[in-house]
Amino acid sequence: MAAPSRKPIVAGNWKMNLDGAKARALTAAVAGRQAEAAGVELVLCPPALYASAVADALGLKGGVGPSGVALGGQNMHDKQSGAYTGEVAAGMLRDVGCRYVILGHSERRSLFGETDGQVNAKVKAALAAGLVPIVCVGESLQERESGRTESVVSEQVLASLAGIPAVELGRIVVAYEPVWAIGTGKVATPQQAQDVHALIRALLSRLSSPEVAATIRLQYGGSVKPDNAADLAACTDIDGALVGGASLQADDFLAIARAFG
Ligand code: 13P
C-alpha cells in the first residue's frame, strides 16, 4: 500500500487500440465513474491522434477537468520542433491537455530501438515542457532467468534518469514493467514486483535523497487485472499500476483502480 505521502496513480496505456468513437466512449465511462476510485489518480494514455478527443471528453482546461482524470501521451520526441516527420513534441502534448507522458516503454525500446540515452533526453524535454514523465524499465525473460534483473533495471534507471536534479526527480513516476509479463497473462508475483520496486526506490534515493525518493510514485505494469491488483496494491513500494489490455474496458480499469484506493 502506498505511503500516505504518495497518491496512488493508475494509468491506462491504450497502446495502438480503439478508434475515435470508442476512445470517447471509454473516456466518458471512466470519467463518469471516477468517484468509484476516490483517492486514486487516474490517467488515460490514448494514441496521440485521439488525445484531443479524449481531452474534450474529459472537459480538460489547462490539463484539469471536472472529473480529475488526467491525460497522458504514450511517447514523444525530445526536440521541441523541427523536421521530424511523424513525431510529436512535448509542447504539443501539453497543448492538447496532457499532464503525463509514458517514456521508454519496452515496446519503444524493443520494437523501435529506443536507448537509455534517448529516454534520458526525452525525460529532460518532458520535464522542461511541464509534463510528468512515466519512465518505464524492466527486464526480459532471458535477463531474469540469467539472474540479471537487478543489474538491467539498475542500469535502465540510472541511465534514463542521469543528470536530472533532485527537485525534478521528485516529480516523475517510474513504472516497473517486466517484459515477460506484458501482454502475456503472466503477472509478476507481488514479492517479485516488490523486490524490484524496493531496488528502484533505493536507486532513486541515491540519485536524489531518501526524502525525495520516499515521495516518488512507482507503478507496476504487466498483465495487471482486477483479480491480481489487490495483492500488488498491498506491497509497500507499489503505488499504482500501468495497465495495458485491461485498461480498454472501463469495468476492468476501474476495478484495478479501486484496488489501489
Ligand atoms: P498489459 O497490461 O496488456 O500486460 O500491458 C502492460 C503495459 O505494457 C502497460 O504499459
PDB file of C-alpha atoms and ligand atoms in Angstrom:
ATOM      1  CA  MET A   1       0.000   0.000   0.000  1.00  0.00           C
ATOM      2  CA  ALA A   2       1.345   3.397  -0.994  1.00  0.00           C
ATOM      3  CA  ALA A   3       2.659   5.559   1.845  1.00  0.00           C
ATOM      4  CA  PRO A   4       0.344   8.483   2.672  1.00  0.00           C
ATOM      5  CA  SER A   5       2.814  10.871   1.004  1.00  0.00           C
ATOM      6  CA  ARG A   6       2.216   9.102  -2.328  1.00  0.00           C
ATOM      7  CA  LYS A   7      -1.194   9.340  -4.002  1.00  0.00           C
ATOM      8  CA  PRO A   8      -1.774   6.079  -5.904  1.00  0.00           C
ATOM      9  CA  ILE A   9      -1.713   6.503  -9.665  1.00  0.00           C
ATOM     10  CA  VAL A  10      -3.330   4.092 -12.115  1.00  0.00           C
ATOM     11  CA  ALA A  11      -2.753   4.778 -15.803  1.00  0.00           C
ATOM     12  CA  GLY A  12      -4.285   3.130 -18.846  1.00  0.00           C
ATOM     13  CA  ASN A  13      -1.887   2.645 -21.734  1.00  0.00           C
ATOM     14  CA  TRP A  14      -4.253   2.083 -24.626  1.00  0.00           C
ATOM     15  CA  LYS A  15      -1.324   1.427 -26.997  1.00  0.00           C
ATOM     16  CA  MET A  16      -2.434   1.361 -30.678  1.00  0.00           C
ATOM     17  CA  ASN A  17      -6.027   0.353 -29.942  1.00  0.00           C
ATOM     18  CA  LEU A  18      -9.574   1.737 -30.268  1.00  0.00           C
ATOM     19  CA  ASP A  19     -10.945   4.260 -32.741  1.00  0.00           C
ATOM     20  CA  GLY A  20     -12.193   7.784 -32.120  1.00  0.00           C
ATOM     21  CA  ALA A  21     -15.724   6.794 -31.156  1.00  0.00           C
ATOM     22  CA  LYS A  22     -14.547   4.028 -28.830  1.00  0.00           C
ATOM     23  CA  ALA A  23     -11.911   6.320 -27.303  1.00  0.00           C
ATOM     24  CA  ARG A  24     -14.569   8.922 -26.490  1.00  0.00           C
ATOM     25  CA  ALA A  25     -16.967   6.317 -25.094  1.00  0.00           C
ATOM     26  CA  LEU A  26     -14.298   4.729 -22.868  1.00  0.00           C
ATOM     27  CA  THR A  27     -13.213   8.161 -21.636  1.00  0.00           C
ATOM     28  CA  ALA A  28     -16.792   9.125 -20.769  1.00  0.00           C
ATOM     29  CA  ALA A  29     -17.312   5.822 -18.950  1.00  0.00           C
ATOM     30  CA  VAL A  30     -14.143   6.209 -16.853  1.00  0.00           C
ATOM     31  CA  ALA A  31     -14.682   9.910 -16.120  1.00  0.00           C
ATOM     32  CA  GLY A  32     -18.312   9.317 -15.165  1.00  0.00           C
ATOM     33  CA  ARG A  33     -17.308   6.645 -12.636  1.00  0.00           C
ATOM     34  CA  GLN A  34     -14.109   8.236 -11.302  1.00  0.00           C
ATOM     35  CA  ALA A  35     -15.672   8.544  -7.847  1.00  0.00           C
ATOM     36  CA  GLU A  36     -15.534   4.733  -7.526  1.00  0.00           C
ATOM     37  CA  ALA A  37     -11.756   5.094  -7.217  1.00  0.00           C
ATOM     38  CA  ALA A  38     -11.680   8.106  -4.915  1.00  0.00           C
ATOM     39  CA  GLY A  39      -8.189   8.929  -3.719  1.00  0.00           C
ATOM     40  CA  VAL A  40      -6.566   7.362  -6.785  1.00  0.00           C
ATOM     41  CA  GLU A  41      -5.222   9.458  -9.632  1.00  0.00           C
ATOM     42  CA  LEU A  42      -6.436   8.091 -12.966  1.00  0.00           C
ATOM     43  CA  VAL A  43      -4.608   8.760 -16.217  1.00  0.00           C
ATOM     44  CA  LEU A  44      -5.713   7.842 -19.747  1.00  0.00           C
ATOM     45  CA  CYS A  45      -2.996   7.487 -22.394  1.00  0.00           C
ATOM     46  CA  PRO A  46      -4.668   7.232 -25.821  1.00  0.00           C
ATOM     47  CA  PRO A  47      -2.930   7.147 -29.200  1.00  0.00           C
ATOM     48  CA  ALA A  48      -1.646  10.702 -29.878  1.00  0.00           C
ATOM     49  CA  LEU A  49      -4.143  11.180 -32.684  1.00  0.00           C
ATOM     50  CA  TYR A  50      -7.046  10.846 -30.241  1.00  0.00           C
ATOM     51  CA  ALA A  51      -5.545  12.899 -27.400  1.00  0.00           C
ATOM     52  CA  SER A  52      -7.640  15.959 -28.315  1.00  0.00           C
ATOM     53  CA  ALA A  53     -10.852  13.934 -28.484  1.00  0.00           C
ATOM     54  CA  VAL A  54     -10.110  12.426 -25.066  1.00  0.00           C
ATOM     55  CA  ALA A  55      -9.261  15.878 -23.682  1.00  0.00           C
ATOM     56  CA  ASP A  56     -12.634  17.153 -24.942  1.00  0.00           C
ATOM     57  CA  ALA A  57     -14.450  14.173 -23.438  1.00  0.00           C
ATOM     58  CA  LEU A  58     -12.709  14.912 -20.120  1.00  0.00           C
ATOM     59  CA  GLY A  59     -13.561  18.611 -20.359  1.00  0.00           C
ATOM     60  CA  LEU A  60      -9.892  19.441 -19.821  1.00  0.00           C
ATOM     61  CA  LYS A  61      -8.808  23.036 -19.467  1.00  0.00           C
ATOM     62  CA  GLY A  62      -5.097  23.524 -18.752  1.00  0.00           C
ATOM     63  CA  GLY A  63      -4.768  19.801 -18.016  1.00  0.00           C
ATOM     64  CA  VAL A  64      -7.529  19.801 -15.383  1.00  0.00           C
ATOM     65  CA  GLY A  65     -11.142  18.754 -15.871  1.00  0.00           C
ATOM     66  CA  PRO A  66     -14.157  18.260 -13.617  1.00  0.00           C
ATOM     67  CA  SER A  67     -13.594  14.501 -13.201  1.00  0.00           C
ATOM     68  CA  GLY A  68      -9.935  14.819 -12.146  1.00  0.00           C
ATOM     69  CA  VAL A  69      -8.974  12.131 -14.689  1.00  0.00           C
ATOM     70  CA  ALA A  70      -5.721  13.163 -16.365  1.00  0.00           C
ATOM     71  CA  LEU A  71      -4.482  12.723 -19.927  1.00  0.00           C
ATOM     72  CA  GLY A  72      -1.102  11.283 -20.940  1.00  0.00           C
ATOM     73  CA  GLY A  73       0.870  10.642 -24.103  1.00  0.00           C
ATOM     74  CA  GLN A  74       2.443   7.276 -24.962  1.00  0.00           C
ATOM     75  CA  ASN A  75       5.678   8.669 -26.400  1.00  0.00           C
ATOM     76  CA  MET A  76       7.220  11.906 -27.702  1.00  0.00           C
ATOM     77  CA  HIS A  77      10.283  13.264 -29.438  1.00  0.00           C
ATOM     78  CA  ASP A  78      12.980  15.007 -27.420  1.00  0.00           C
ATOM     79  CA  LYS A  79      13.201  18.042 -29.718  1.00  0.00           C
ATOM     80  CA  GLN A  80      10.788  20.961 -29.370  1.00  0.00           C
ATOM     81  CA  SER A  81      10.007  21.219 -33.095  1.00  0.00           C
ATOM     82  CA  GLY A  82      11.554  20.682 -36.490  1.00  0.00           C
ATOM     83  CA  ALA A  83      11.908  18.270 -39.377  1.00  0.00           C
ATOM     84  CA  TYR A  84      10.938  15.049 -37.588  1.00  0.00           C
ATOM     85  CA  THR A  85       8.216  13.580 -39.760  1.00  0.00           C
ATOM     86  CA  GLY A  86       5.612  11.599 -37.866  1.00  0.00           C
ATOM     87  CA  GLU A  87       6.793  12.706 -34.427  1.00  0.00           C
ATOM     88  CA  VAL A  88       5.084  14.599 -31.604  1.00  0.00           C
ATOM     89  CA  ALA A  89       6.758  17.159 -29.294  1.00  0.00           C
ATOM     90  CA  ALA A  90       6.303  17.572 -25.545  1.00  0.00           C
ATOM     91  CA  GLY A  91       4.822  21.042 -26.046  1.00  0.00           C
ATOM     92  CA  MET A  92       2.177  19.584 -28.364  1.00  0.00           C
ATOM     93  CA  LEU A  93       1.154  17.033 -25.752  1.00  0.00           C
ATOM     94  CA  ARG A  94       0.892  19.837 -23.204  1.00  0.00           C
ATOM     95  CA  ASP A  95      -1.028  21.949 -25.664  1.00  0.00           C
ATOM     96  CA  VAL A  96      -3.810  19.362 -26.033  1.00  0.00           C
ATOM     97  CA  GLY A  97      -4.077  18.902 -22.268  1.00  0.00           C
ATOM     98  CA  CYS A  98      -1.634  16.125 -21.343  1.00  0.00           C
ATOM     99  CA  ARG A  99      -0.186  16.148 -17.845  1.00  0.00           C
ATOM    100  CA  TYR A 100       1.772  12.895 -18.245  1.00  0.00           C
ATOM    101  CA  VAL A 101       3.796  11.085 -20.902  1.00  0.00           C
ATOM    102  CA  ILE A 102       4.926   7.456 -20.916  1.00  0.00           C
ATOM    103  CA  LEU A 103       8.615   7.262 -21.860  1.00  0.00           C
ATOM    104  CA  GLY A 104      10.889   4.299 -22.567  1.00  0.00           C
ATOM    105  CA  HIS A 105       8.102   1.726 -22.744  1.00  0.00           C
ATOM    106  CA  SER A 106       9.581  -1.690 -23.508  1.00  0.00           C
ATOM    107  CA  GLU A 107       7.726  -1.719 -26.840  1.00  0.00           C
ATOM    108  CA  ARG A 108       9.521   1.531 -27.752  1.00  0.00           C
ATOM    109  CA  ARG A 109      12.816   0.035 -26.605  1.00  0.00           C
ATOM    110  CA  SER A 110      12.467  -3.364 -28.304  1.00  0.00           C
ATOM    111  CA  LEU A 111      10.453  -2.558 -31.454  1.00  0.00           C
ATOM    112  CA  PHE A 112      11.789   0.943 -32.183  1.00  0.00           C
ATOM    113  CA  GLY A 113      15.326   0.634 -30.824  1.00  0.00           C
ATOM    114  CA  GLU A 114      14.990   3.306 -28.166  1.00  0.00           C
ATOM    115  CA  THR A 115      18.081   3.546 -25.955  1.00  0.00           C
ATOM    116  CA  ASP A 116      18.507   4.732 -22.365  1.00  0.00           C
ATOM    117  CA  GLY A 117      20.248   7.807 -23.803  1.00  0.00           C
ATOM    118  CA  GLN A 118      17.214   8.688 -25.894  1.00  0.00           C
ATOM    119  CA  VAL A 119      14.892   8.055 -22.967  1.00  0.00           C
ATOM    120  CA  ASN A 120      17.064  10.367 -20.861  1.00  0.00           C
ATOM    121  CA  ALA A 121      16.816  13.143 -23.479  1.00  0.00           C
ATOM    122  CA  LYS A 122      13.043  12.674 -23.628  1.00  0.00           C
ATOM    123  CA  VAL A 123      12.694  12.769 -19.829  1.00  0.00           C
ATOM    124  CA  LYS A 124      14.558  16.089 -19.748  1.00  0.00           C
ATOM    125  CA  ALA A 125      12.449  17.509 -22.597  1.00  0.00           C
ATOM    126  CA  ALA A 126       9.222  16.373 -20.943  1.00  0.00           C
ATOM    127  CA  LEU A 127      10.149  17.958 -17.609  1.00  0.00           C
ATOM    128  CA  ALA A 128      11.208  21.177 -19.360  1.00  0.00           C
ATOM    129  CA  ALA A 129       7.788  21.325 -21.038  1.00  0.00           C
ATOM    130  CA  GLY A 130       5.964  20.794 -17.735  1.00  0.00           C
ATOM    131  CA  LEU A 131       4.959  17.184 -18.388  1.00  0.00           C
ATOM    132  CA  VAL A 132       5.337  14.429 -15.806  1.00  0.00           C
ATOM    133  CA  PRO A 133       7.252  11.520 -17.336  1.00  0.00           C
ATOM    134  CA  ILE A 134       6.203   7.958 -16.533  1.00  0.00           C
ATOM    135  CA  VAL A 135       9.574   6.286 -17.091  1.00  0.00           C
ATOM    136  CA  CYS A 136       9.362   2.572 -17.878  1.00  0.00           C
ATOM    137  CA  VAL A 137      12.007  -0.003 -17.008  1.00  0.00           C
ATOM    138  CA  GLY A 138      12.020  -3.793 -16.881  1.00  0.00           C
ATOM    139  CA  GLU A 139      13.969  -6.926 -17.698  1.00  0.00           C
ATOM    140  CA  SER A 140      13.318  -9.561 -20.353  1.00  0.00           C
ATOM    141  CA  LEU A 141      12.644 -13.208 -19.500  1.00  0.00           C
ATOM    142  CA  GLN A 142      16.148 -14.176 -20.559  1.00  0.00           C
ATOM    143  CA  GLU A 143      17.634 -11.461 -18.340  1.00  0.00           C
ATOM    144  CA  ARG A 144      15.574 -12.615 -15.356  1.00  0.00           C
ATOM    145  CA  GLU A 145      16.413 -16.277 -15.905  1.00  0.00           C
ATOM    146  CA  SER A 146      20.109 -15.484 -16.091  1.00  0.00           C
ATOM    147  CA  GLY A 147      19.946 -13.598 -12.778  1.00  0.00           C
ATOM    148  CA  ARG A 148      20.446 -10.165 -14.325  1.00  0.00           C
ATOM    149  CA  THR A 149      17.212  -8.453 -13.254  1.00  0.00           C
ATOM    150  CA  GLU A 150      18.903  -6.163 -10.714  1.00  0.00           C
ATOM    151  CA  SER A 151      21.724  -5.087 -12.996  1.00  0.00           C
ATOM    152  CA  VAL A 152      19.466  -4.498 -16.017  1.00  0.00           C
ATOM    153  CA  VAL A 153      16.892  -2.477 -14.074  1.00  0.00           C
ATOM    154  CA  SER A 154      19.617  -0.525 -12.241  1.00  0.00           C
ATOM    155  CA  GLU A 155      21.305   0.394 -15.499  1.00  0.00           C
ATOM    156  CA  GLN A 156      17.995   1.497 -17.049  1.00  0.00           C
ATOM    157  CA  VAL A 157      17.049   3.628 -14.031  1.00  0.00           C
ATOM    158  CA  LEU A 158      20.461   5.253 -13.620  1.00  0.00           C
ATOM    159  CA  ALA A 159      20.967   5.933 -17.339  1.00  0.00           C
ATOM    160  CA  SER A 160      17.401   7.049 -18.078  1.00  0.00           C
ATOM    161  CA  LEU A 161      17.445   9.486 -15.157  1.00  0.00           C
ATOM    162  CA  ALA A 162      21.069  10.661 -15.334  1.00  0.00           C
ATOM    163  CA  GLY A 163      21.664  14.361 -14.787  1.00  0.00           C
ATOM    164  CA  ILE A 164      18.184  15.203 -13.550  1.00  0.00           C
ATOM    165  CA  PRO A 165      18.180  17.462 -10.466  1.00  0.00           C
ATOM    166  CA  ALA A 166      16.644  16.022  -7.297  1.00  0.00           C
ATOM    167  CA  VAL A 167      13.816  18.542  -7.269  1.00  0.00           C
ATOM    168  CA  GLU A 168      12.820  17.465 -10.787  1.00  0.00           C
ATOM    169  CA  LEU A 169      13.195  13.778  -9.962  1.00  0.00           C
ATOM    170  CA  GLY A 170      10.603  14.287  -7.269  1.00  0.00           C
ATOM    171  CA  ARG A 171       8.010  14.958  -9.989  1.00  0.00           C
ATOM    172  CA  ILE A 172       8.470  11.807 -12.055  1.00  0.00           C
ATOM    173  CA  VAL A 173       6.739   8.430 -11.944  1.00  0.00           C
ATOM    174  CA  VAL A 174       8.665   5.207 -12.586  1.00  0.00           C
ATOM    175  CA  ALA A 175       6.888   2.138 -13.973  1.00  0.00           C
ATOM    176  CA  TYR A 176       8.426  -1.292 -13.469  1.00  0.00           C
ATOM    177  CA  GLU A 177       7.193  -3.449 -16.315  1.00  0.00           C
ATOM    178  CA  PRO A 178       8.925  -6.817 -16.632  1.00  0.00           C
ATOM    179  CA  VAL A 179       8.904  -7.508 -20.371  1.00  0.00           C
ATOM    180  CA  TRP A 180       7.887 -11.137 -19.816  1.00  0.00           C
ATOM    181  CA  ALA A 181       4.716 -10.008 -18.042  1.00  0.00           C
ATOM    182  CA  ILE A 182       3.493  -7.564 -20.700  1.00  0.00           C
ATOM    183  CA  GLY A 183       0.504  -8.860 -22.621  1.00  0.00           C
ATOM    184  CA  THR A 184       1.302 -12.450 -21.638  1.00  0.00           C
ATOM    185  CA  GLY A 185      -1.088 -13.012 -18.753  1.00  0.00           C
ATOM    186  CA  LYS A 186       1.988 -13.881 -16.626  1.00  0.00           C
ATOM    187  CA  VAL A 187       1.952 -11.323 -13.852  1.00  0.00           C
ATOM    188  CA  ALA A 188       4.973 -10.926 -11.569  1.00  0.00           C
ATOM    189  CA  THR A 189       4.319 -12.240  -8.076  1.00  0.00           C
ATOM    190  CA  PRO A 190       3.798  -9.460  -5.538  1.00  0.00           C
ATOM    191  CA  GLN A 191       7.153 -10.408  -3.975  1.00  0.00           C
ATOM    192  CA  GLN A 192       8.991 -10.256  -7.320  1.00  0.00           C
ATOM    193  CA  ALA A 193       7.459  -6.859  -8.037  1.00  0.00           C
ATOM    194  CA  GLN A 194       8.052  -5.516  -4.521  1.00  0.00           C
ATOM    195  CA  ASP A 195      11.726  -6.588  -4.617  1.00  0.00           C
ATOM    196  CA  VAL A 196      12.351  -4.624  -7.819  1.00  0.00           C
ATOM    197  CA  HIS A 197      10.314  -1.651  -6.606  1.00  0.00           C
ATOM    198  CA  ALA A 198      12.428  -1.516  -3.429  1.00  0.00           C
ATOM    199  CA  LEU A 199      15.558  -1.613  -5.595  1.00  0.00           C
ATOM    200  CA  ILE A 200      14.222   1.240  -7.767  1.00  0.00           C
ATOM    201  CA  ARG A 201      13.410   3.346  -4.707  1.00  0.00           C
ATOM    202  CA  ALA A 202      16.928   2.757  -3.343  1.00  0.00           C
ATOM    203  CA  LEU A 203      18.384   3.879  -6.682  1.00  0.00           C
ATOM    204  CA  LEU A 204      16.165   6.967  -6.706  1.00  0.00           C
ATOM    205  CA  SER A 205      17.348   7.700  -3.184  1.00  0.00           C
ATOM    206  CA  ARG A 206      20.947   7.596  -4.427  1.00  0.00           C
ATOM    207  CA  LEU A 207      20.072   9.920  -7.328  1.00  0.00           C
ATOM    208  CA  SER A 208      18.232  12.388  -5.082  1.00  0.00           C
ATOM    209  CA  SER A 209      17.773  11.820  -1.351  1.00  0.00           C
ATOM    210  CA  PRO A 210      15.797   9.415   0.846  1.00  0.00           C
ATOM    211  CA  GLU A 211      13.243  12.192   1.435  1.00  0.00           C
ATOM    212  CA  VAL A 212      12.678  12.819  -2.279  1.00  0.00           C
ATOM    213  CA  ALA A 213      12.695   9.099  -3.127  1.00  0.00           C
ATOM    214  CA  ALA A 214      10.020   8.494  -0.498  1.00  0.00           C
ATOM    215  CA  THR A 215       7.653  10.765  -2.453  1.00  0.00           C
ATOM    216  CA  ILE A 216       8.199   9.237  -5.917  1.00  0.00           C
ATOM    217  CA  ARG A 217       5.390   7.026  -7.141  1.00  0.00           C
ATOM    218  CA  LEU A 218       6.301   3.621  -8.569  1.00  0.00           C
ATOM    219  CA  GLN A 219       3.839   1.764 -10.771  1.00  0.00           C
ATOM    220  CA  TYR A 220       3.849  -1.907 -11.614  1.00  0.00           C
ATOM    221  CA  GLY A 221       2.834  -2.925 -15.144  1.00  0.00           C
ATOM    222  CA  GLY A 222       2.460  -6.273 -16.898  1.00  0.00           C
ATOM    223  CA  SER A 223      -0.787  -8.262 -17.024  1.00  0.00           C
ATOM    224  CA  VAL A 224      -2.427  -6.296 -14.214  1.00  0.00           C
ATOM    225  CA  LYS A 225      -6.055  -7.452 -13.985  1.00  0.00           C
ATOM    226  CA  PRO A 226      -8.884  -6.955 -11.495  1.00  0.00           C
ATOM    227  CA  ASP A 227      -8.102 -10.314  -9.879  1.00  0.00           C
ATOM    228  CA  ASN A 228      -4.408  -9.667  -9.185  1.00  0.00           C
ATOM    229  CA  ALA A 229      -4.445  -5.903  -8.490  1.00  0.00           C
ATOM    230  CA  ALA A 230      -5.204  -6.104  -4.753  1.00  0.00           C
ATOM    231  CA  ASP A 231      -2.186  -8.307  -3.980  1.00  0.00           C
ATOM    232  CA  LEU A 232       0.082  -5.933  -5.899  1.00  0.00           C
ATOM    233  CA  ALA A 233      -1.507  -2.888  -4.254  1.00  0.00           C
ATOM    234  CA  ALA A 234      -0.769  -4.367  -0.817  1.00  0.00           C
ATOM    235  CA  CYS A 235       3.009  -4.101  -1.407  1.00  0.00           C
ATOM    236  CA  THR A 236       4.868  -1.295   0.382  1.00  0.00           C
ATOM    237  CA  ASP A 237       6.541   0.183  -2.681  1.00  0.00           C
ATOM    238  CA  ILE A 238       3.836  -0.353  -5.311  1.00  0.00           C
ATOM    239  CA  ASP A 239       1.968   2.933  -5.674  1.00  0.00           C
ATOM    240  CA  GLY A 240      -0.156   2.192  -8.692  1.00  0.00           C
ATOM    241  CA  ALA A 241      -0.362   0.367 -11.985  1.00  0.00           C
ATOM    242  CA  LEU A 242       0.347   0.941 -15.648  1.00  0.00           C
ATOM    243  CA  VAL A 243      -2.349  -1.091 -17.315  1.00  0.00           C
ATOM    244  CA  GLY A 244      -2.437  -2.232 -20.948  1.00  0.00           C
ATOM    245  CA  GLY A 245      -5.125  -4.691 -22.070  1.00  0.00           C
ATOM    246  CA  ALA A 246      -7.365  -4.306 -19.024  1.00  0.00           C
ATOM    247  CA  SER A 247      -7.470  -0.521 -19.464  1.00  0.00           C
ATOM    248  CA  LEU A 248      -9.552  -0.915 -22.639  1.00  0.00           C
ATOM    249  CA  GLN A 249     -12.660  -1.732 -20.610  1.00  0.00           C
ATOM    250  CA  ALA A 250     -13.988   0.708 -18.045  1.00  0.00           C
ATOM    251  CA  ASP A 251     -15.150  -2.045 -15.665  1.00  0.00           C
ATOM    252  CA  ASP A 252     -11.734  -3.697 -15.504  1.00  0.00           C
ATOM    253  CA  PHE A 253      -9.789  -0.449 -15.384  1.00  0.00           C
ATOM    254  CA  LEU A 254     -11.912   0.914 -12.543  1.00  0.00           C
ATOM    255  CA  ALA A 255     -11.778  -2.375 -10.649  1.00  0.00           C
ATOM    256  CA  ILE A 256      -7.975  -2.208 -10.779  1.00  0.00           C
ATOM    257  CA  ALA A 257      -8.042   1.439  -9.683  1.00  0.00           C
ATOM    258  CA  ARG A 258     -10.320   0.606  -6.739  1.00  0.00           C
ATOM    259  CA  ALA A 259      -7.778  -1.951  -5.537  1.00  0.00           C
ATOM    260  CA  PHE A 260      -5.266   0.861  -5.088  1.00  0.00           C
ATOM    261  CA  GLY A 261      -7.719   3.154  -3.274  1.00  0.00           C
TER     262      GLY A 261
HETATM  263  P1  13P B   1      -0.690  -5.452 -20.321  1.00  0.00           P
HETATM  264  O1  13P B   1      -1.426  -4.914 -19.136  1.00  0.00           O
HETATM  265  O2  13P B   1      -1.557  -5.665 -21.516  1.00  0.00           O
HETATM  266  O3  13P B   1       0.169  -6.628 -19.972  1.00  0.00           O
HETATM  267  O4  13P B   1       0.329  -4.274 -20.788  1.00  0.00           O
HETATM  268  C1  13P B   1       1.143  -3.682 -19.842  1.00  0.00           C
HETATM  269  C2  13P B   1       1.800  -2.499 -20.444  1.00  0.00           C
HETATM  270  O5  13P B   1       2.639  -2.609 -21.309  1.00  0.00           O
HETATM  271  C3  13P B   1       1.365  -1.177 -19.973  1.00  0.00           C
HETATM  272  O6  13P B   1       2.232  -0.176 -20.419  1.00  0.00           O
END
